[in-house]
Amino acid sequence: MTNNVHVLKWIDEMKALTTPDEVVWIDGSEEQLEILRQQAMATGEIIKLNQDKLPGCYLHRTAINDVARVEGRTFICTKKKEDVGPTNNWMNSDECYEKLSKLYKGSMKGRTMYIIPYSMGVVGSPFAKIGIELTDSIYVVLNMVIMTRVGKTVIDALGDDAGFIKGLHAKADLDDNNRYICHFPEDNTIWSINSGYGGNVLLGKKCFALRIASWLGRKEGWMAEHMLILGIENPQGEIKYISAAFPSACGKTNLAMLIPPEVFKAKGYKVWCVGDDIAWLRIGEDGRLWAVNPEAGFFGVAPGTSEKTNFNALASTRKNTIFTNVVHNLDDNTVWWEGLDKNPPKNALNWKGEKWDASLGEKGAHPNSRFTAPAIQCPCVSSEFNSLKGVPISAIVFGGRRAKTAPLVYQARSWQHGVFIGSIMASETTAAATGAVGVVRRDPMAMLPFCGYDMAQYFAHWLEMGKKIPNPPMIFNVNWFRTDNDGKFLWPGFGDNMRVLMWILDRCEGKADARETAIGYVPSAKDINCEGLDVSTEVLDEILSVDNALWREDIKGIKEFYAKFGDTMPKELLDELATLEANTAE
Ligand code: GTP
Ligand code: SPV
Ligand code: MN
């Protein structure tokens, strides 16, 4: 497929290490994919679903000890520990190569190595970057083909260049005690072993497009962020773009393709999805910040996805989709998950493949079960989805799951204050990573598990970028997850989140009101268009309130978090913290 000596030499080395019986180049053709699907069906790795109801769709079950990202086993490997900072696991690169080589040795014996040339970003775009993933998993091949741009055009675009990210993935024996997801940003290399799940093994996604890319972005003057990108079209046909960073399983896919409430739909407003998980951002010639989604598909959370909550996501999954760890409905050979509808199938298998019945009281789909669907199948995919130059960003939105403290929405006073707001983000943990769920942790810019270097340096990079962008986006924070004392969500969320986005866009144009509070600009209930919304003014007032006492409590956690970084913390952020402290003082 190529004469690129850098590529061939590296593949030879990895073959010598893992000793596969066979090596197959993935060219991205439908004929080749069909052969692989047949093989994967024969071994039970994938199950073909009802082709009338779900054409081109398959079900896959992972090992039961392998259902989410493993943050504790994810490492950034460099020569010097200080480069990765206090929030990343570190291993010395040489030691890691040595340790993992022992695990990879002979791991593909009796198996086939698939070589996947892929591009993050549209081939030919100035944003695009190329990777090659070597894997012994057909499931990974089939997912990468949906999630990235794969095949011969990518290898041709690479030519004789050495500039590609080298990814090696081996399932080995899925031993979770020897599971490692390791990144070598100094060598453009990713090594993943003993997992077969999502972000651990689809190496273009979190490993490359966030951890390695964030490192490259700092070096090259751009940003790689855990952000969705959406466009809002007004009745005059003008489209404004927003990017938003929420932690895993906190609503990016939902917001990215939301259906506007009737009041906006009737006036002619439309929402367009550019991306649901990752944004690469660069300063454009016009002085604005421009964004592309480097991915080609959605690897979305299945539970909670329904016609009501996320019509567009569900519609995207009705063909050519891989479902992972959902319920298998044996009556009609389709899939189901909690929240899809109120009719769980009677004759079904749960995500583990065991006979299951909802009346048993146990969940049928894994809380982190997922669908892998091509983005172009989304009914509201943006016409700019394949644009080489991306879209200009008007507003950056941060957000998380906070039962209390953070109001529905607030606006930063400046870029620097916005970076501060991003840096103090906190959210309750979800099932997207292994470990306890529902524990509040600091997750700056939703990048805690994905930043490939010292986060204090990352904050400094954000501050630096702000100085370089002549016309920067305004920065906001949202919280769809405020609850009452019984733990019930106070804000309806989903499509109604558009009401908040409209206030945000109006603020960017100086067209909406807000009051200044200790934490930034907050709208009053009257500033948010609540036409047709079933929420009382009292509730709205409550979710828009800023309780200084709660913030004083929060400051303790912020200080603890900042203290981890010691002297490396940018002074601008310490100043912002001092301001917040003064503003909220009794
Ligand atoms: P990753 O793919 O892990 O990065 O997740 P994500 O940020 O894309 O999250 P997603 O949109 O898949 O939502 C995760 C869960 O949050 C789903 O169960 C949704 O139903 C729920 N959710 C999304 N938006 C809202 C909202 O506005 N309000 C409430 N209450 N729940 C929401
Ligand atoms: C996330 O956890 O943020 C995801 C899913 O988007 S994974 O690809 O597993 O990282
Ligand atoms: Mn994500």
XYZ file of C-alpha atoms and ligand atoms in Angstrom:
629
model
C 0.000 0.000 0.000
C 2.948 2.340 0.571
C 6.692 2.706 0.062
C 7.006 5.124 2.984
C 10.165 3.876 4.699
C 9.188 5.352 8.077
C 5.881 3.511 8.014
C 7.359 0.234 6.749
C 10.242 0.208 9.227
C 7.933 0.817 12.176
C 5.461 -1.860 11.054
C 8.322 -4.344 10.677
C 9.430 -3.629 14.230
C 5.929 -4.053 15.622
C 5.470 -7.282 13.635
C 8.710 -8.633 15.038
C 7.467 -7.786 18.527
C 3.915 -9.125 18.311
C 4.485 -11.881 15.677
C 1.044 -11.998 14.016
C 0.342 -14.916 11.657
C -0.979 -12.539 9.057
C -0.924 -8.829 8.267
C -3.781 -7.049 6.480
C -3.814 -3.436 5.294
C -7.198 -1.766 5.695
C -8.035 0.112 2.497
C -11.455 1.309 3.641
C -13.290 -0.532 0.826
C -16.734 -1.987 1.445
C -15.610 -5.369 -0.011
C -12.833 -5.715 2.528
C -15.048 -4.599 5.427
C -17.665 -7.172 4.475
C -15.064 -9.951 4.591
C -14.029 -8.788 8.072
C -17.640 -8.643 9.263
C -18.187 -12.212 8.056
C -15.131 -13.344 9.990
C -16.203 -11.463 13.133
C -19.700 -12.968 12.866
C -18.270 -16.460 12.537
C -16.399 -16.083 15.834
C -19.293 -14.339 17.599
C -17.326 -11.091 17.951
C -20.235 -9.264 16.327
C -23.878 -10.274 15.856
C -25.756 -9.197 12.759
C -28.996 -7.467 13.757
C -32.360 -7.412 11.959
C -31.423 -6.060 8.533
C -34.941 -4.837 7.751
C -35.199 -2.760 10.911
C -31.513 -1.947 11.395
C -29.698 -2.335 8.057
C -25.928 -2.564 8.353
C -26.136 -2.757 12.168
C -24.268 -5.109 14.512
C -24.076 -5.856 18.216
C -20.850 -6.401 20.122
C -20.293 -7.411 23.745
C -17.037 -6.614 25.463
C -15.529 -8.718 28.228
C -17.330 -7.948 31.485
C -14.147 -6.558 33.044
C -13.660 -4.197 30.099
C -16.510 -1.715 29.823
C -15.068 1.815 30.189
C -11.947 3.926 30.033
C -9.419 2.976 32.706
C -7.995 6.248 33.992
C -5.881 4.551 36.634
C -4.087 2.541 33.961
C -3.663 5.424 31.514
C -0.151 6.878 31.409
C 1.696 9.738 29.797
C 5.253 8.554 29.270
C 8.036 11.095 28.888
C 11.664 11.480 29.848
C 10.849 13.915 32.665
C 8.041 13.450 35.192
C 7.424 17.190 35.585
C 6.198 17.375 31.975
C 2.987 15.496 32.791
C 2.073 17.352 35.983
C 0.318 16.138 39.124
C -2.951 15.026 37.477
C -1.527 12.447 35.038
C -0.043 9.028 35.704
C 3.578 9.062 34.572
C 6.041 6.422 33.520
C 9.498 6.972 32.136
C 9.223 6.259 28.393
C 12.127 3.837 28.213
C 10.882 1.911 31.221
C 7.364 1.800 29.801
C 8.533 0.532 26.407
C 10.509 -2.169 28.158
C 7.676 -3.170 30.480
C 5.031 -3.249 27.753
C 7.271 -4.963 25.196
C 7.189 -8.002 27.457
C 3.380 -7.980 27.336
C 3.217 -7.388 23.558
C 5.820 -10.076 22.827
C 4.132 -12.757 20.741
C 0.691 -11.378 21.664
C -0.577 -11.616 18.063
C 0.586 -15.180 17.493
C -2.275 -17.041 15.843
C -3.964 -13.715 15.101
C -4.039 -11.161 12.315
C -2.580 -7.681 12.564
C -4.737 -5.080 10.839
C -3.035 -1.883 9.686
C -5.422 1.072 9.751
C -4.220 4.296 8.106
C -6.558 7.042 9.304
C -6.895 10.805 9.311
C -8.241 12.945 12.129
C -9.870 15.772 10.224
C -10.752 15.923 6.528
C -7.829 14.819 4.346
C -6.411 17.990 2.823
C -7.550 20.287 5.654
C -4.823 22.339 7.366
C -6.209 20.941 10.640
C -5.890 17.264 9.636
C -3.354 14.891 11.163
C -2.612 11.317 10.217
C -2.315 8.214 12.354
C -1.758 4.526 11.761
C -3.245 2.034 14.182
C -2.036 -1.548 14.293
C -4.599 -3.791 15.992
C -5.580 -7.428 16.308
C -9.269 -6.587 16.742
C -11.794 -6.571 13.899
C -14.157 -4.684 16.224
C -11.569 -1.903 16.407
C -11.225 -1.867 12.602
C -15.000 -1.613 12.100
C -15.273 1.186 14.680
C -12.294 3.144 13.358
C -13.800 3.071 9.876
C -16.884 4.843 11.265
C -15.062 7.164 13.684
C -12.250 8.368 11.397
C -11.402 8.733 7.706
C -9.670 5.475 6.767
C -7.866 4.048 3.772
C -5.703 4.597 0.729
C -6.342 8.361 0.413
C -4.796 8.794 3.849
C -1.639 6.863 2.964
C -1.407 8.845 -0.272
C -1.756 12.105 1.657
C 1.053 11.016 3.991
C 3.378 10.322 1.045
C 6.967 9.812 2.233
C 6.504 11.851 5.371
C 7.404 10.655 8.860
C 4.696 12.826 10.430
C 2.147 10.290 11.637
C 1.032 9.027 15.043
C 2.063 5.415 15.631
C -0.589 3.421 17.471
C -0.206 -0.174 18.593
C -3.164 -2.038 20.073
C -3.238 -5.663 21.152
C -6.117 -7.353 22.955
C -3.668 -9.880 24.437
C -5.789 -11.756 27.014
C -7.804 -8.742 28.275
C -6.145 -9.114 31.662
C -7.183 -6.011 33.601
C -4.149 -6.294 35.871
C -1.948 -5.845 32.829
C -4.103 -3.324 30.998
C -2.160 -0.242 29.899
C -3.077 2.771 27.810
C 0.229 4.582 27.294
C 1.070 7.742 25.393
C 4.548 8.813 24.309
C 4.042 12.378 23.096
C 7.788 12.840 22.536
C 7.681 9.974 20.014
C 4.170 10.447 18.573
C 3.380 6.965 19.835
C 0.447 5.271 21.597
C 0.560 1.747 23.064
C -2.632 0.091 24.302
C -2.844 -3.466 25.559
C -5.306 -5.838 27.278
C -8.486 -3.908 26.513
C -11.057 -4.020 23.722
C -13.211 -1.066 24.759
C -13.899 2.368 23.283
C -11.595 5.143 24.372
C -8.977 2.581 25.440
C -8.563 1.142 21.957
C -9.981 3.446 19.277
C -6.645 5.194 19.341
C -7.666 8.100 17.102
C -10.145 9.331 19.691
C -9.048 10.273 23.221
C -5.471 8.972 22.892
C -4.554 10.860 19.711
C -7.153 13.606 19.192
C -6.905 14.776 22.822
C -3.845 13.504 24.717
C -1.262 13.595 21.922
C -2.986 16.471 20.096
C -3.101 18.672 23.210
C 0.671 18.259 23.455
C 1.072 19.108 19.748
C -1.328 22.028 20.110
C 0.752 23.652 22.810
C 3.884 23.182 20.709
C 2.270 24.443 17.508
C -0.045 27.154 18.859
C -3.508 25.591 18.652
C -5.915 23.756 20.956
C -7.320 20.217 21.195
C -10.409 20.164 23.415
C -13.093 17.778 24.737
C -15.802 19.851 23.084
C -18.899 19.498 20.955
C -19.462 22.016 18.167
C -22.916 23.182 17.087
C -24.365 25.863 14.855
C -27.543 27.845 15.514
C -29.198 29.262 12.414
C -31.500 32.244 12.885
C -34.560 32.962 10.725
C -32.387 35.207 8.482
C -30.173 32.204 7.683
C -27.133 33.387 9.661
C -25.356 30.648 11.586
C -23.412 31.215 14.811
C -21.239 28.444 16.246
C -20.737 27.413 19.859
C -18.285 24.880 21.256
C -18.876 23.324 24.645
C -16.773 21.227 27.014
C -18.633 18.927 29.413
C -17.071 15.886 31.113
C -17.814 12.388 29.822
C -21.504 11.453 29.901
C -22.550 15.006 30.838
C -24.514 15.909 27.731
C -22.245 16.822 24.795
C -23.882 14.487 22.272
C -27.302 15.651 23.430
C -26.554 19.357 23.154
C -24.708 18.957 19.840
C -27.839 17.787 18.031
C -30.679 19.206 20.080
C -34.149 19.804 18.667
C -35.214 23.426 19.266
C -38.345 23.984 21.395
C -41.493 24.841 19.411
C -41.202 28.583 20.069
C -37.864 28.736 18.251
C -38.755 26.169 15.596
C -41.844 28.140 14.663
C -39.749 31.259 14.117
C -37.379 29.361 11.831
C -34.415 28.658 14.098
C -32.378 25.540 13.303
C -29.570 23.648 15.023
C -26.713 22.029 13.094
C -24.266 19.487 14.506
C -20.582 19.776 13.615
C -19.207 17.517 16.342
C -20.211 15.823 19.596
C -16.977 15.098 21.480
C -13.748 16.668 20.232
C -12.810 20.047 18.740
C -9.511 21.177 17.275
C -9.277 24.968 17.357
C -6.991 27.341 15.473
C -6.769 31.092 15.045
C -8.092 32.009 11.607
C -6.792 34.673 9.251
C -9.772 36.833 10.209
C -8.670 36.859 13.868
C -11.439 34.586 15.097
C -11.095 31.121 16.608
C -12.010 28.393 14.097
C -12.933 24.808 14.939
C -13.132 21.423 13.260
C -14.391 18.108 14.575
C -11.509 15.710 13.838
C -13.829 12.673 14.050
C -16.162 11.184 11.450
C -18.622 9.420 13.721
C -20.336 9.427 17.109
C -19.346 7.026 19.883
C -22.363 7.945 21.967
C -23.826 6.857 25.293
C -26.852 4.624 24.558
C -28.831 4.703 27.853
C -31.115 7.705 28.030
C -31.101 8.135 24.248
C -34.695 8.137 23.004
C -36.872 9.737 20.394
C -37.867 12.282 23.029
C -34.448 13.120 24.549
C -32.265 12.910 21.462
C -34.208 12.241 18.291
C -31.246 13.039 16.044
C -28.822 10.704 17.820
C -31.346 7.885 17.677
C -32.018 8.563 13.984
C -28.249 8.444 13.345
C -28.163 4.879 14.707
C -30.886 3.326 12.546
C -28.370 1.986 9.985
C -24.635 1.186 9.646
C -24.181 1.306 13.413
C -22.311 -0.854 15.904
C -23.975 -1.222 19.303
C -21.772 -2.185 22.233
C -23.031 -3.691 25.526
C -26.747 -2.988 25.011
C -29.711 -5.378 25.431
C -30.316 -7.872 22.600
C -34.017 -8.292 21.864
C -34.302 -11.890 20.697
C -37.869 -11.593 19.440
C -37.014 -9.330 16.532
C -33.196 -9.317 16.699
C -32.943 -5.622 17.557
C -31.431 -3.705 20.464
C -32.758 -1.952 23.558
C -31.426 0.070 26.467
C -32.758 1.814 29.562
C -34.480 5.030 28.546
C -35.086 4.022 24.908
C -38.782 3.513 25.615
C -40.991 2.108 28.328
C -41.257 -1.341 26.748
C -38.255 -3.462 27.654
C -38.246 -6.658 25.597
C -39.423 -9.791 27.370
C -37.307 -12.284 25.471
C -33.881 -10.742 25.693
C -30.225 -10.988 26.678
C -28.525 -8.363 28.826
C -25.218 -6.696 27.935
C -23.357 -9.703 29.290
C -25.290 -12.064 27.023
C -27.327 -13.564 29.880
C -31.051 -14.226 29.748
C -32.634 -11.036 31.078
C -36.013 -9.634 31.981
C -36.594 -6.077 33.185
C -38.834 -7.354 35.980
C -35.713 -8.791 37.634
C -34.883 -5.220 38.587
C -31.380 -5.233 37.122
C -30.296 -2.987 34.277
C -30.096 -4.731 30.926
C -27.709 -2.403 29.121
C -24.428 -1.365 30.692
C -24.646 2.300 31.871
C -21.690 3.023 29.567
C -23.073 1.053 26.616
C -22.508 2.888 23.353
C -23.434 3.249 19.689
C -20.896 3.912 16.939
C -22.646 5.756 14.111
C -21.452 7.713 11.062
C -21.913 11.456 11.679
C -23.224 12.039 8.170
C -26.311 9.997 9.098
C -27.335 12.635 11.633
C -30.446 14.430 10.345
C -29.026 17.766 11.523
C -25.409 17.281 10.437
C -23.900 20.642 9.509
C -23.178 21.491 5.879
C -19.744 22.495 7.232
C -19.098 19.011 8.621
C -16.556 18.264 5.884
C -15.315 21.825 5.562
C -11.537 22.163 5.264
C -11.405 25.428 7.165
C -13.898 24.620 9.940
C -16.367 27.017 11.559
C -15.832 30.285 13.496
C -16.638 30.028 17.209
C -18.689 32.796 18.882
C -18.925 31.277 22.352
C -17.111 28.665 24.416
C -19.255 26.973 27.048
C -18.025 24.962 30.021
C -20.305 22.787 32.131
C -20.646 19.845 34.432
C -22.970 17.933 36.704
C -23.401 19.975 39.860
C -26.391 19.295 42.090
C -25.810 22.655 43.804
C -23.426 25.649 43.598
C -23.188 26.368 39.831
C -26.193 28.258 38.420
C -27.930 27.307 35.154
C -25.652 29.690 33.249
C -23.167 32.493 33.827
C -20.780 34.501 31.714
C -17.118 35.247 32.299
C -16.020 38.866 32.617
C -13.053 38.325 30.270
C -11.045 35.599 28.523
C -8.797 35.353 31.586
C -11.803 34.999 33.887
C -13.198 32.425 31.445
C -10.013 30.370 31.678
C -10.379 30.540 35.451
C -13.979 29.297 35.193
C -12.791 26.395 33.024
C -9.991 25.603 35.443
C -12.331 25.301 38.448
C -14.892 23.092 36.692
C -16.154 20.272 38.845
C -18.527 17.456 38.028
C -19.977 14.295 39.444
C -18.218 11.242 37.991
C -20.116 8.992 35.540
C -19.944 5.444 34.198
C -17.755 6.537 31.247
C -14.698 5.656 33.318
C -14.246 2.802 35.757
C -14.506 3.770 39.443
C -17.106 5.322 41.724
C -20.003 7.173 40.078
C -21.502 10.418 41.419
C -18.450 11.703 43.279
C -17.700 15.406 42.697
C -14.220 15.912 41.310
C -12.393 18.827 39.721
C -12.335 18.342 35.955
C -10.872 21.478 34.376
C -12.194 22.126 30.867
C -13.486 18.490 30.986
C -9.880 17.580 30.168
C -8.674 16.046 33.438
C -8.441 12.533 31.911
C -7.379 13.797 28.477
C -4.701 16.467 28.827
C -1.378 15.065 27.601
C 0.809 17.340 29.715
C 0.986 19.351 32.935
C -2.411 21.014 33.390
C -0.855 24.165 34.889
C 0.994 24.535 31.569
C -2.275 23.797 29.822
C -3.949 26.696 31.664
C -0.983 28.872 30.678
C -1.509 27.801 27.061
C -5.172 28.837 27.269
C -4.143 32.232 28.669
C -1.514 32.589 25.934
C -4.028 31.727 23.208
C -6.354 34.413 24.564
C -3.651 37.012 24.026
C -3.130 35.826 20.444
C -6.776 35.697 19.311
C -7.696 39.210 18.109
C -11.421 38.459 18.300
C -11.846 35.716 20.910
C -15.081 33.872 21.713
C -16.935 34.870 24.898
C -16.768 32.260 27.645
C -19.710 30.850 29.658
C -20.517 28.102 32.144
C -23.717 26.036 32.256
C -25.196 23.474 34.627
C -28.218 21.473 33.452
C -28.072 19.279 36.543
C -29.183 21.399 39.530
C -31.450 19.291 41.741
C -34.033 19.880 44.441
C -33.739 18.341 47.894
C -35.185 15.069 46.593
C -32.497 14.836 43.922
C -34.913 15.699 41.095
C -33.546 17.813 38.216
C -34.933 21.354 38.403
C -34.223 22.253 34.773
C -35.921 20.229 31.988
C -32.700 20.150 29.944
C -32.299 18.550 26.498
C -34.065 20.651 23.799
C -34.874 23.372 26.310
C -31.151 23.982 26.750
C -31.495 25.978 23.524
C -33.148 28.723 25.578
C -29.869 29.128 27.445
C -27.818 28.998 24.241
C -29.976 31.814 22.827
C -29.158 33.990 25.847
C -25.478 33.133 25.330
C -25.519 34.152 21.655
C -27.445 37.331 22.481
C -24.824 38.193 25.108
C -22.117 37.750 22.454
C -23.908 40.418 20.426
C -24.594 42.665 23.410
C -28.336 42.089 23.023
C -29.279 40.474 26.349
C -29.347 41.579 29.949
C -27.544 40.118 32.929
C -26.716 41.061 36.480
C -23.220 41.103 37.824
C -22.660 38.609 40.631
C -19.669 37.357 42.609
C -18.945 34.733 39.948
C -19.734 36.633 36.734
C -22.756 37.774 34.719
C -25.954 35.831 35.421
C -29.295 36.287 33.644
C -32.482 36.973 35.561
C -35.477 34.764 34.819
C -36.893 37.454 32.491
C -33.716 37.389 30.348
C -34.267 33.794 29.263
C -36.976 33.088 26.720
C -39.318 30.791 28.624
C -42.247 30.832 26.196
C -43.989 27.465 26.345
C -41.747 26.242 29.134
C -43.265 24.423 32.057
C -41.000 25.783 34.789
C -42.162 28.150 37.511
C -40.483 31.519 38.063
C -39.556 30.383 41.579
C -37.658 27.398 40.206
C -35.982 29.572 37.576
C -34.991 32.080 40.224
C -33.540 29.266 42.265
C -31.420 27.770 39.481
C -30.226 31.252 38.522
C -29.275 32.134 42.074
C -25.700 32.439 43.278
C -25.251 31.346 46.870
C -22.031 32.919 48.125
C -21.902 30.558 51.100
C -21.805 27.551 48.746
C -19.071 29.240 46.726
C -17.032 29.860 49.866
C -17.258 26.128 50.478
C -16.270 25.454 46.864
C -13.235 27.727 47.121
C -11.759 25.313 49.654
C -11.867 22.564 47.020
C -10.462 24.887 44.352
C -7.543 25.837 46.612
C -6.824 22.192 47.339
C -6.847 21.434 43.625
C -4.688 24.428 42.692
C -2.228 23.554 45.467
C -1.355 20.323 43.644
C 0.357 22.418 40.988
C 2.491 24.418 43.427
C 4.470 27.260 41.870
C 3.658 26.268 38.318
C 0.087 27.598 38.570
C -0.270 30.738 36.379
C -0.436 33.903 38.472
C -3.426 35.194 36.490
C -5.538 32.311 37.805
C -4.412 32.849 41.392
C -5.462 36.499 40.956
C -8.866 35.379 39.674
C -9.226 33.061 42.668
C -8.402 35.940 45.002
C -11.095 38.034 43.281
C -13.666 35.257 43.678
C -12.734 34.973 47.331
C -13.101 38.698 47.874
C -16.397 38.802 45.941
C -17.940 36.004 47.986
C -16.557 37.054 51.389
C -19.103 37.337 54.230
P -19.261 11.182 26.291
O -19.580 10.523 25.003
O -18.931 10.198 27.382
O -18.197 12.228 26.191
O -20.634 11.839 26.856
P -21.491 13.133 26.432
O -20.943 14.335 27.126
O -21.628 13.200 24.971
O -22.908 12.847 27.132
P -24.341 12.486 26.481
O -24.878 13.598 25.634
O -24.246 11.158 25.837
O -25.252 12.397 27.781
C -24.965 11.516 28.834
C -26.184 11.318 29.708
O -26.644 12.580 30.196
C -27.351 10.681 28.970
O -27.926 9.694 29.790
C -28.307 11.819 28.754
O -29.640 11.398 28.702
C -28.035 12.746 29.938
N -28.290 14.172 29.589
C -27.843 14.834 28.491
N -28.301 16.107 28.447
C -29.048 16.274 29.564
C -29.799 17.375 30.115
O -29.855 18.476 29.549
N -30.423 17.159 31.308
C -30.380 15.952 31.943
N -31.035 15.825 33.098
N -29.691 14.886 31.455
C -29.041 15.037 30.295
C -15.705 9.697 26.966
O -15.564 8.911 27.913
O -15.523 10.943 27.082
C -16.118 9.184 25.645
C -16.143 7.736 25.448
O -16.372 9.957 24.739
S -14.569 7.072 25.165
O -14.353 6.969 23.736
O -14.532 5.762 25.794
O -13.554 7.957 25.725
Mn -16.198 12.165 25.462
